Short mmCIF file of C-alpha atoms in Angstrom, two decimals:
data_model
loop_
_atom_site.label_atom_id
_atom_site.label_comp_id
_atom_site.label_asym_id
_atom_site.label_seq_id
_atom_site.Cartn_x
_atom_site.Cartn_y
_atom_site.Cartn_z
CA MET A 1 -0.03 -0.05 0.10
CA SER A 2 1.47 3.42 -0.94
CA GLN A 3 2.41 5.74 1.70
CA GLN A 4 -0.05 8.32 0.68
CA LYS A 5 -3.05 5.65 0.66
CA LEU A 6 -2.07 4.80 4.24
CA GLU A 7 -1.99 8.16 5.46
CA GLN A 8 -5.64 8.67 3.85
CA ILE A 9 -6.51 5.65 5.82
CA SER A 10 -5.18 6.50 8.98
CA LEU A 11 -7.13 9.84 9.00
CA SER A 12 -10.35 8.43 7.75
CA GLU A 13 -10.57 5.46 10.30
CA PRO A 14 -11.51 5.96 14.05
CA LYS A 15 -8.33 5.25 16.15
CA ILE A 16 -10.48 3.58 18.75
CA ASP A 17 -11.58 0.81 16.35
CA GLU A 18 -8.08 -0.25 15.98
CA LEU A 19 -7.32 -0.96 19.73
CA TYR A 20 -7.03 -3.89 21.76
CA ARG A 21 -9.75 -3.64 24.60
CA PRO A 22 -10.49 0.01 23.91
CA GLU A 23 -12.38 0.14 27.23
CA VAL A 24 -9.32 0.29 29.19
CA ASN A 25 -7.71 3.36 29.99
CA THR A 26 -3.78 3.18 29.49
CA ASP A 27 -2.72 6.84 29.89
CA GLY A 28 -1.12 6.66 33.30
CA ILE A 29 1.46 3.94 32.16
CA ASP A 30 5.06 5.13 31.97
CA GLU A 31 6.56 3.14 29.16
CA LYS A 32 10.20 3.07 30.10
CA LYS A 33 9.29 2.15 33.58
CA LEU A 34 6.98 -0.67 32.51
CA MET A 35 9.71 -2.02 29.74
CA ARG A 36 12.57 -2.05 32.24
CA ARG A 37 10.22 -4.13 34.43
CA ILE A 38 9.53 -6.40 31.72
CA ASP A 39 13.09 -6.83 30.77
CA LEU A 40 13.89 -7.91 34.48
CA HIS A 41 11.26 -10.53 34.41
CA VAL A 42 11.87 -11.93 30.97
CA ILE A 43 15.36 -11.75 29.76
CA PRO A 44 17.56 -12.71 32.75
CA TRP A 45 15.85 -16.08 33.14
CA LEU A 46 15.94 -16.95 29.60
CA ALA A 47 19.55 -16.07 29.56
CA ILE A 48 20.16 -18.53 32.36
CA LEU A 49 18.29 -21.10 30.71
CA TYR A 50 20.04 -20.93 27.41
CA PHE A 51 23.29 -20.72 29.34
CA LEU A 52 22.47 -24.29 30.68
CA ASN A 53 21.08 -25.27 27.22
CA PHE A 54 24.54 -24.25 25.50
CA MET A 55 26.70 -25.68 28.49
CA ASP A 56 25.01 -29.01 28.63
CA ARG A 57 25.03 -29.69 24.69
CA GLY A 58 28.74 -28.67 24.43
CA ASN A 59 30.47 -30.03 27.77
CA ILE A 60 30.84 -33.28 25.95
CA GLY A 61 33.96 -31.63 24.34
CA ASN A 62 35.54 -31.20 27.97
CA ALA A 63 34.47 -34.51 29.25
CA LYS A 64 36.45 -35.99 26.00
CA LEU A 65 39.48 -34.43 27.20
CA TYR A 66 39.32 -36.13 30.59
CA GLY A 67 38.80 -39.50 29.15
CA MET A 68 35.26 -40.16 28.37
CA THR A 69 36.37 -42.19 25.24
CA THR A 70 38.89 -44.20 26.68
CA ASN A 71 38.34 -44.47 30.65
CA ILE A 72 35.02 -46.53 29.97
CA ASP A 73 34.21 -50.12 30.07
CA HIS A 74 33.82 -50.32 26.13
CA PRO A 75 36.33 -47.69 24.70
CA ILE A 76 34.83 -45.42 21.81
CA SER A 77 36.75 -44.80 18.91
CA ASP A 78 37.04 -41.19 17.10
CA THR A 79 34.63 -42.21 14.24
CA GLN A 80 32.10 -43.42 16.75
CA TYR A 81 32.35 -40.43 18.99
CA LEU A 82 31.78 -38.28 15.74
CA ILE A 83 28.88 -40.29 14.88
CA ALA A 84 27.51 -39.68 18.47
CA LEU A 85 28.07 -36.04 17.97
CA THR A 86 26.15 -36.30 14.68
CA VAL A 87 23.04 -38.10 15.93
CA TYR A 88 22.13 -35.37 18.19
CA PHE A 89 21.46 -32.96 15.63
CA PHE A 90 18.79 -34.82 13.47
CA PRO A 91 16.17 -34.98 16.23
CA TYR A 92 17.14 -31.57 17.30
CA ALA A 93 16.64 -29.77 14.00
CA LEU A 94 13.50 -31.85 12.85
CA LEU A 95 11.53 -31.34 15.96
CA GLU A 96 12.13 -27.56 16.06
CA PRO A 97 9.25 -26.25 13.96
CA ALA A 98 6.67 -28.73 15.66
CA SER A 99 7.96 -27.43 19.00
CA ASN A 100 7.18 -23.79 18.15
CA VAL A 101 3.56 -24.36 17.23
CA ILE A 102 3.14 -26.42 20.44
CA LEU A 103 4.64 -23.24 22.53
CA ARG A 104 2.11 -20.85 20.70
CA ARG A 105 -1.00 -23.29 21.66
CA LEU A 106 0.45 -23.95 25.37
CA LYS A 107 1.90 -21.87 28.23
CA PRO A 108 5.72 -21.07 27.85
CA SER A 109 5.92 -21.59 31.49
CA LEU A 110 4.50 -25.23 30.96
CA TRP A 111 6.46 -25.99 27.62
CA LEU A 112 9.61 -24.61 28.09
CA SER A 113 10.04 -25.65 31.74
CA SER A 114 9.04 -29.23 30.99
CA LEU A 115 11.68 -29.26 28.30
CA ILE A 116 14.36 -28.22 30.48
CA LEU A 117 13.44 -30.72 33.09
CA CYS A 118 13.64 -33.56 30.37
CA TRP A 119 16.81 -32.71 29.12
CA GLY A 120 18.60 -32.10 32.63
CA VAL A 121 17.53 -35.86 33.58
CA VAL A 122 19.21 -36.79 30.14
CA MET A 123 22.38 -34.84 30.78
CA VAL A 124 22.60 -36.88 34.29
CA CYS A 125 22.29 -40.04 32.44
CA HIS A 126 25.28 -38.93 30.28
CA GLY A 127 27.22 -39.63 33.47
CA PHE A 128 26.48 -43.41 33.47
CA ILE A 129 27.11 -44.41 29.90
CA GLN A 130 29.42 -47.40 29.71
CA SER A 131 29.64 -47.99 25.75
CA TYR A 132 29.26 -46.53 22.24
CA GLY A 133 25.54 -47.52 22.30
CA GLY A 134 24.75 -45.80 25.34
CA LEU A 135 26.14 -42.67 24.14
CA VAL A 136 24.36 -42.54 20.93
CA THR A 137 21.27 -43.15 22.95
CA VAL A 138 21.77 -40.12 25.25
CA ARG A 139 22.72 -37.95 22.55
CA VAL A 140 19.43 -38.64 20.59
CA LEU A 141 17.43 -38.01 23.67
CA LEU A 142 18.88 -34.80 24.37
CA GLY A 143 18.57 -33.45 20.60
CA VAL A 144 14.66 -34.48 21.34
CA THR A 145 14.54 -32.47 24.57
CA GLU A 146 16.69 -29.83 23.74
CA ALA A 147 15.00 -29.08 20.47
CA GLY A 148 12.24 -26.45 21.24
CA MET A 149 14.50 -24.12 23.40
CA TYR A 150 16.27 -21.82 21.20
CA PRO A 151 13.71 -21.09 18.51
CA GLY A 152 11.18 -21.04 21.53
CA ILE A 153 13.04 -18.21 23.21
CA VAL A 154 13.49 -16.42 20.10
CA PHE A 155 9.54 -16.51 19.41
CA TYR A 156 8.92 -15.75 22.96
CA ILE A 157 10.75 -12.55 22.80
CA SER A 158 9.24 -11.54 19.42
CA SER A 159 5.89 -11.94 21.50
CA TRP A 160 6.82 -9.22 24.01
CA TYR A 161 9.31 -6.63 22.12
CA LYS A 162 9.04 -4.35 19.02
CA ARG A 163 10.87 -5.46 16.08
CA SER A 164 13.24 -2.42 16.97
CA GLU A 165 13.96 -3.64 20.11
CA MET A 166 14.54 -7.43 19.46
CA GLY A 167 18.21 -7.25 18.38
CA THR A 168 19.31 -6.24 21.75
CA LYS A 169 16.92 -8.49 23.83
CA ILE A 170 18.39 -11.55 21.68
CA ALA A 171 21.94 -10.28 22.12
CA PHE A 172 21.54 -10.23 25.93
CA PHE A 173 20.00 -13.80 26.11
CA PHE A 174 22.48 -15.27 23.38
CA SER A 175 25.56 -13.76 25.02
CA SER A 176 24.98 -16.29 27.72
CA ALA A 177 26.05 -19.04 25.03
CA THR A 178 29.37 -17.41 25.03
CA LEU A 179 29.43 -17.11 28.82
CA SER A 180 28.63 -20.98 28.86
CA GLY A 181 31.70 -21.72 26.88
CA ALA A 182 33.84 -20.03 29.01
CA PHE A 183 32.37 -21.29 32.35
CA SER A 184 32.31 -24.68 31.06
CA GLY A 185 36.08 -24.98 30.78
CA LEU A 186 36.21 -23.61 34.06
CA LEU A 187 33.59 -25.93 35.74
CA SER A 188 35.13 -28.88 33.96
CA VAL A 189 38.72 -28.13 35.46
CA ALA A 190 37.13 -27.80 39.09
CA ILE A 191 34.65 -30.85 38.86
CA HIS A 192 37.70 -33.15 37.59
CA ASN A 193 39.11 -32.87 40.70
CA MET A 194 36.38 -35.14 41.90
CA ASN A 195 37.67 -37.92 40.10
CA GLY A 196 37.72 -41.13 41.80
CA VAL A 197 34.63 -39.77 44.30
CA GLY A 198 31.86 -42.40 44.84
CA GLY A 199 34.18 -44.70 42.36
CA LEU A 200 33.15 -42.48 39.34
CA ALA A 201 35.76 -40.75 36.99
CA GLY A 202 35.81 -37.02 36.64
CA TRP A 203 34.38 -36.75 33.36
CA ARG A 204 31.20 -38.58 34.67
CA TRP A 205 30.84 -35.88 37.47
CA ILE A 206 30.88 -33.19 34.87
CA PHE A 207 27.58 -34.59 33.38
CA ILE A 208 26.02 -35.57 36.65
CA LEU A 209 26.30 -32.17 38.32
CA GLU A 210 25.57 -30.03 35.23
CA GLY A 211 22.51 -32.22 34.93
CA LEU A 212 21.25 -31.82 38.53
CA LEU A 213 21.70 -28.35 38.30
CA THR A 214 19.69 -28.07 35.27
CA VAL A 215 16.83 -30.24 36.78
CA VAL A 216 16.78 -27.90 39.79
CA VAL A 217 16.51 -24.41 37.55
CA ALA A 218 13.46 -26.59 35.59
CA LEU A 219 11.49 -26.80 38.46
CA LEU A 220 12.11 -23.32 39.34
CA SER A 221 11.10 -22.18 35.79
CA PHE A 222 7.59 -23.56 36.00
CA TRP A 223 6.98 -20.35 38.35
CA VAL A 224 9.60 -18.22 37.13
CA ILE A 225 8.82 -18.00 33.41
CA GLN A 226 6.23 -15.70 32.45
CA ASP A 227 3.67 -16.30 29.86
CA TYR A 228 2.54 -14.25 26.88
CA PRO A 229 1.73 -10.62 27.63
CA GLU A 230 -2.23 -10.84 27.47
CA ALA A 231 -1.53 -13.34 30.57
CA ALA A 232 1.45 -12.29 32.36
CA LYS A 233 0.79 -12.32 36.01
CA PHE A 234 3.42 -9.86 37.16
CA LEU A 235 1.56 -7.24 34.88
CA THR A 236 -1.80 -5.19 35.90
CA GLU A 237 -4.65 -5.31 33.52
CA GLU A 238 -3.78 -2.07 32.13
CA GLU A 239 -0.34 -2.95 31.43
CA ARG A 240 -1.16 -6.04 29.85
CA VAL A 241 -3.34 -3.85 27.47
CA PHE A 242 -0.66 -1.38 26.99
CA VAL A 243 1.70 -3.63 26.10
CA ILE A 244 -0.42 -5.51 23.56
CA ARG A 245 -1.36 -2.14 21.83
CA ARG A 246 2.13 -1.20 21.73
CA LEU A 247 3.01 -4.34 19.80
CA LYS A 248 0.00 -3.89 17.33
CA ASP A 249 1.33 -0.21 16.69
CA ASP A 250 4.61 -1.83 15.56
CA VAL A 251 2.61 -3.98 13.13
CA ARG A 252 2.58 -7.04 15.52
CA LEU A 253 -0.99 -7.22 14.65
CA SER A 254 -1.32 -10.75 16.32
CA ALA A 255 -0.21 -9.89 19.56
CA ALA A 256 -3.55 -9.90 21.18
CA GLY A 257 -3.88 -13.46 20.31
CA GLU A 258 -4.48 -15.63 17.30
CA GLN A 259 -6.38 -18.71 16.28
CA PHE A 260 -4.54 -21.68 14.78
CA LYS A 261 -4.97 -22.07 11.44
CA LYS A 262 -3.37 -24.47 8.73
CA LYS A 263 -3.26 -21.45 6.11
CA TYR A 264 -0.60 -19.85 8.40
CA VAL A 265 1.64 -22.79 8.08
CA TRP A 266 1.27 -22.77 4.35
CA GLN A 267 1.77 -19.00 4.43
CA SER A 268 5.32 -19.79 5.73
CA LEU A 269 6.20 -22.54 3.50
CA ARG A 270 5.18 -20.38 0.44
CA ASP A 271 7.23 -17.43 1.54
CA TRP A 272 10.41 -16.94 -0.06
CA LYS A 273 11.87 -15.41 3.01
CA THR A 274 11.52 -18.69 5.01
CA TRP A 275 14.04 -20.46 2.50
CA VAL A 276 16.50 -17.63 2.41
CA ALA A 277 16.52 -17.34 6.01
CA MET A 278 17.37 -21.04 6.18
CA GLY A 279 20.51 -20.36 4.35
CA ILE A 280 21.38 -17.59 6.73
CA TYR A 281 21.16 -19.83 9.64
CA MET A 282 23.07 -22.52 7.94
CA GLY A 283 25.86 -19.75 7.47
CA PHE A 284 26.05 -19.18 11.06
CA ASP A 285 24.93 -22.31 12.68
CA GLY A 286 27.26 -24.44 10.73
CA PRO A 287 30.22 -22.58 12.23
CA LEU A 288 28.99 -22.28 15.52
CA TYR A 289 28.61 -25.66 16.40
CA ALA A 290 31.99 -26.40 14.90
CA PHE A 291 33.50 -24.00 17.14
CA SER A 292 31.64 -24.88 20.22
CA LEU A 293 32.06 -28.23 19.97
CA PHE A 294 35.64 -28.60 18.85
CA LEU A 295 37.45 -25.09 20.28
CA PRO A 296 38.69 -27.45 23.28
CA THR A 297 40.15 -30.20 21.15
CA ILE A 298 41.84 -27.63 18.60
CA ILE A 299 43.38 -25.39 21.32
CA ASN A 300 44.45 -28.71 23.36
CA LYS A 301 46.07 -30.49 20.23
CA VAL A 302 48.07 -27.22 19.63
CA CYS A 303 49.02 -26.51 23.20
CA ILE A 304 49.95 -29.92 23.77
CA LEU A 305 51.71 -30.77 20.81
CA LEU A 306 53.35 -27.60 20.12
CA LEU A 307 53.53 -26.05 23.53
CA ARG A 308 53.48 -29.04 25.72
CA PHE A 309 50.68 -27.67 27.74
CA THR A 310 48.60 -30.10 30.00
CA ALA A 311 44.85 -30.64 29.01
CA THR A 312 43.65 -28.46 32.10
CA LYS A 313 45.85 -25.34 30.80
CA ALA A 314 44.56 -25.88 27.37
CA ASN A 315 40.88 -25.82 28.53
CA LEU A 316 41.36 -22.77 30.49
CA LEU A 317 42.80 -21.10 27.16
CA THR A 318 38.85 -21.73 25.86
CA VAL A 319 37.84 -19.17 28.47
CA PRO A 320 39.19 -15.98 26.78
CA PRO A 321 37.86 -16.45 23.37
CA TYR A 322 34.25 -17.21 24.75
CA ALA A 323 34.76 -14.08 27.09
CA TRP A 324 35.53 -11.85 24.07
CA GLY A 325 32.54 -13.56 22.09
CA CYS A 326 30.26 -12.44 25.02
CA ILE A 327 31.37 -8.89 24.63
CA THR A 328 30.97 -8.67 21.25
CA THR A 329 27.53 -10.28 21.14
CA VAL A 330 26.18 -7.48 23.51
CA LEU A 331 27.82 -4.75 21.73
CA VAL A 332 26.51 -5.96 17.92
CA GLY A 333 23.19 -6.51 19.39
CA ILE A 334 23.03 -2.95 20.80
CA LEU A 335 24.62 -1.39 17.73
CA GLY A 336 22.19 -3.21 15.18
CA ASP A 337 19.05 -1.91 17.23
CA ARG A 338 20.85 1.76 17.26
CA ILE A 339 21.82 1.88 13.57
CA GLY A 340 18.60 0.15 12.56
CA THR A 341 19.84 -1.98 9.87
CA ARG A 342 20.52 -5.81 9.95
CA TYR A 343 22.41 -6.54 6.73
CA TYR A 344 25.42 -4.44 6.90
CA MET A 345 25.87 -5.83 10.40
CA SER A 346 25.40 -9.56 9.21
CA LEU A 347 27.82 -8.62 6.50
CA PHE A 348 30.45 -7.35 8.52
CA LEU A 349 30.44 -10.47 10.83
CA PHE A 350 30.64 -12.89 8.15
CA ALA A 351 33.39 -11.03 6.73
CA THR A 352 35.41 -11.03 9.86
CA GLY A 353 34.71 -14.68 10.53
CA ALA A 354 36.00 -15.53 7.01
CA MET A 355 39.15 -13.45 7.98
CA GLY A 356 39.48 -15.56 11.01
CA TYR A 357 39.30 -18.82 9.26
CA ILE A 358 41.49 -17.96 6.35
CA ILE A 359 44.20 -17.11 8.91
CA LEU A 360 43.11 -20.64 10.75
CA ILE A 361 43.90 -22.23 7.37
CA ALA A 362 46.98 -20.51 6.28
CA SER A 363 48.87 -20.24 9.76
CA ARG A 364 50.92 -22.46 11.33
CA ASP A 365 52.02 -20.19 14.27
CA PRO A 366 50.05 -21.05 17.62
CA ALA A 367 49.96 -17.50 18.58
CA LEU A 368 48.66 -16.35 15.70
CA SER A 369 45.98 -19.27 15.23
CA TYR A 370 45.03 -18.28 18.80
CA PHE A 371 44.23 -14.82 17.58
CA ALA A 372 41.96 -16.01 14.64
CA VAL A 373 39.99 -17.98 17.22
CA PHE A 374 39.20 -14.56 18.85
CA LEU A 375 38.09 -13.05 15.10
CA ALA A 376 36.09 -16.36 14.76
CA ALA A 377 34.26 -16.11 18.25
CA SER A 378 33.66 -12.26 17.61
CA ALA A 379 31.86 -13.13 14.24
CA ILE A 380 29.84 -16.37 15.32
CA TYR A 381 28.27 -15.55 18.34
CA PRO A 382 27.28 -11.98 17.76
CA SER A 383 23.60 -12.84 16.03
CA VAL A 384 21.71 -10.26 13.98
CA ARG A 385 19.87 -12.90 12.22
CA ASP A 386 17.03 -13.61 14.85
CA ALA A 387 16.00 -10.00 15.08
CA TRP A 388 16.08 -9.68 11.41
CA VAL A 389 14.22 -12.89 10.51
CA ALA A 390 11.54 -12.57 13.21
CA GLY A 391 11.05 -8.89 12.73
CA ASN A 392 10.11 -9.37 9.07
CA VAL A 393 7.49 -12.13 9.52
CA GLU A 394 3.81 -11.11 11.03
CA GLY A 395 1.44 -13.58 12.40
CA ALA A 396 2.19 -15.41 15.65
CA TYR A 397 1.79 -18.95 13.84
CA LYS A 398 3.61 -17.81 10.76
CA ARG A 399 6.57 -16.35 12.58
CA SER A 400 6.67 -19.87 14.92
CA VAL A 401 6.86 -22.04 11.95
CA THR A 402 9.43 -19.60 9.83
CA LEU A 403 11.81 -19.57 12.93
CA GLY A 404 11.30 -23.07 13.56
CA MET A 405 12.15 -23.96 9.84
CA ALA A 406 15.02 -21.64 9.69
CA ILE A 407 16.55 -22.47 13.26
CA GLY A 408 15.88 -26.17 12.60
CA TRP A 409 17.91 -26.20 9.42
CA GLY A 410 20.43 -24.32 10.58
CA ASN A 411 21.09 -26.74 13.35
CA ILE A 412 20.70 -29.56 11.40
CA ASN A 413 23.99 -28.52 9.47
CA GLY A 414 25.60 -29.31 13.04
CA ALA A 415 25.28 -32.82 11.76
CA VAL A 416 27.87 -31.98 9.11
CA THR A 417 30.28 -29.74 11.28
CA SER A 418 30.23 -32.16 13.85
CA ASN A 419 32.49 -34.36 11.53
CA ILE A 420 34.59 -31.97 9.87
CA TYR A 421 37.50 -32.03 12.33
CA ARG A 422 39.16 -35.43 12.11
CA SER A 423 42.23 -36.43 14.26
CA THR A 424 43.90 -37.28 11.04
CA GLU A 425 44.12 -33.80 10.30
CA SER A 426 45.43 -32.71 13.74
CA PRO A 427 46.81 -30.15 14.94
CA TRP A 428 45.79 -27.57 12.07
CA TYR A 429 42.45 -28.95 11.11
CA THR A 430 42.93 -27.60 7.58
CA LEU A 431 40.07 -29.43 6.03
CA GLY A 432 37.77 -28.57 8.87
CA HIS A 433 38.37 -24.86 8.71
CA GLY A 434 38.00 -25.04 4.98
CA ILE A 435 34.60 -26.17 5.17
CA VAL A 436 33.32 -23.71 7.89
CA LEU A 437 34.64 -21.12 5.66
CA ALA A 438 32.59 -22.45 2.66
CA TYR A 439 29.49 -22.05 5.17
CA ILE A 440 30.50 -18.49 5.87
CA GLY A 441 30.46 -17.96 2.36
CA ILE A 442 26.92 -19.24 1.96
CA GLY A 443 25.53 -17.08 4.68
CA LEU A 444 27.02 -14.14 3.19
CA ILE A 445 25.22 -14.91 -0.13
CA CYS A 446 22.02 -15.14 1.64
CA VAL A 447 22.00 -12.43 3.66
CA THR A 448 22.86 -10.34 0.31
CA ILE A 449 19.77 -12.16 -1.40
CA MET A 450 17.44 -11.19 1.62
CA ARG A 451 18.43 -7.72 1.65
CA ILE A 452 17.86 -7.13 -2.05
CA GLY A 453 14.56 -9.21 -1.93
CA LEU A 454 13.41 -6.91 0.93
CA GLN A 455 14.34 -3.86 -0.48
CA ARG A 456 12.44 -4.58 -3.88
CA GLU A 457 9.36 -5.63 -2.19
CA ASN A 458 9.25 -2.35 -0.16
CA ALA A 459 9.57 -0.40 -3.33
CA ARG A 460 6.68 -2.40 -4.79
CA ARG A 461 4.47 -1.57 -1.73
CA ASN A 462 5.67 1.90 -1.92
CA ARG A 463 4.39 1.83 -5.54
CA GLY A 464 1.07 0.76 -4.74
CA GLU A 465 1.61 -2.57 -6.64
CA ARG A 466 0.45 -4.79 -3.74
CA ASP A 467 -2.49 -2.80 -2.64
CA GLU A 468 -5.81 -5.13 -2.00
CA VAL A 469 -9.21 -4.01 -2.57
CA ILE A 470 -10.80 -2.56 0.63
CA ASP A 471 -14.60 -2.09 0.56
CA GLY A 472 -15.47 1.80 0.85
CA ILE A 473 -12.20 2.93 0.00
CA ASP A 474 -11.45 4.22 -3.47
CA ASN A 475 -7.69 3.16 -4.45
CA LYS A 476 -6.80 3.20 -7.95
CA ASN A 477 -3.75 0.94 -7.45
CA ALA A 478 -6.02 -1.55 -5.66
CA ASP A 479 -6.00 -5.16 -7.36
CA VAL A 480 -8.57 -7.76 -6.74
CA ARG A 481 -5.75 -10.38 -7.29
CA ASN A 482 -3.89 -9.05 -4.16
CA GLY A 483 -7.17 -9.76 -2.29
CA ARG A 484 -10.25 -8.45 -1.34
CA TYR A 485 -11.55 -7.44 2.33
CA PRO A 486 -14.26 -5.60 4.24
CA ASP A 487 -11.77 -3.21 6.05
CA VAL A 488 -8.17 -2.61 6.57
CA GLU A 489 -8.10 -4.47 9.75
CA THR A 490 -9.05 -7.67 8.38
CA ALA A 491 -6.47 -7.14 5.34
CA ARG A 492 -3.67 -6.74 8.22
CA LEU A 493 -4.70 -9.84 10.16
CA GLU A 494 -5.50 -12.21 7.36
CA LYS A 495 -2.28 -11.35 5.26
CA GLY A 496 0.47 -10.71 8.12
CA ASP A 497 3.45 -9.27 6.44
CA ASP A 498 1.93 -9.97 3.04
CA TRP A 499 -0.27 -6.87 3.87
CA SER A 500 0.44 -4.01 1.46
CA GLY A 501 1.16 -1.56 4.38
CA PHE A 502 3.66 -3.91 6.08
CA ARG A 503 7.15 -2.45 5.51
CA TYR A 504 10.28 -4.82 6.00
CA LEU A 505 13.17 -4.02 7.93
CA LEU A 506 16.26 -3.87 5.99
#
């Protein structure tokens, strides 16, 4: 819908008809104070949950350094270990879209908390495996139980915040992933000192104690996690109405609730943005899992073979890159919201990551390679993709499916990158670094396609080429092929981001 026509509509329609719960007066609400309170109730606990999520899935790398594959009744070969890492990703990726649809239909406090409880129990079970078959079993179960967490959190955040705010919010919660990497290394060093306690090896205690911590947090989550704005218990009725109106003003038109319809799923499947987003997530997630799963191994090999470090010292050297990744994640999230463009931030991150992996491929100097690890961390962990994709898909169910598919496809590529660092390539892993570089190239191409496509679509809408026929409104650009609706509100709700008045964030 052209800008001029939008202005005419906004002047001709009574504003009260567009309000959610028009009988509720929200004039006395202090927006900044309210949003700070929402931040405190929503973001910190999500950060804790994702901290545990990432730590629990990645601690297998630390456990391996302390003899998980050898100090066991039936030793596990290098190939078997890689297969065990791989099988995790298939249920993890395939179940994400369905999990997001379930999340929308159930309370987040119930669904997310149940997932956390289940994977905490599975993590404890990691500490009692005795063979390759046992390891494969618990990794598959971990993939099943962790599947809904990350896409669920991103979707949940998109149900609370405006599109221009999501980058910062996602950055704060996602920064916990980098902290988990740093903390996991330190915690593994400390827990390994329990070696022999209760007749159990130190690597077993890593899984058992971290799993028990997750179980405790899961039980608390049933009461701590807030549900959607329309049912949040910590808000007054006026505050709930204010938040929903605020989202609707940001073209979050489904904020007040939306009944599930199959057409919302098909809208996502037919949308080109869904498929391009899958390529973007592939470019980020492939390197992310390669980095998080194998950083201890890569640094360990270089340090032990060339610098004669112990496994404990090598483990401690993984902490600074993760800490640096945490800092850059928060800074990029804030900067992305400030400058208002996601494309150029994504382009910069991919370029930085490419530079880091080119150095890793070419360098044979431990110090230079360690520096390149910092470049990789600063590019892989900061993520503007979630805010960009979620902010450009309207409709709660459509957004949940799109995020589930994109994140799921990105995660299934972890099955590839979990197999690229072979022991025969030690200590420089040239082939593995080369494959990660190829993933970065795919991501760079896809963000460029997304930018060009969104820019062209906005231009078409500005020219009126997407205008729908609205009964009672004279619009010479309106075309019945774009749909016919009794009023603008119906067109908005039925078409979501396909509505001619919706403008994509670039």
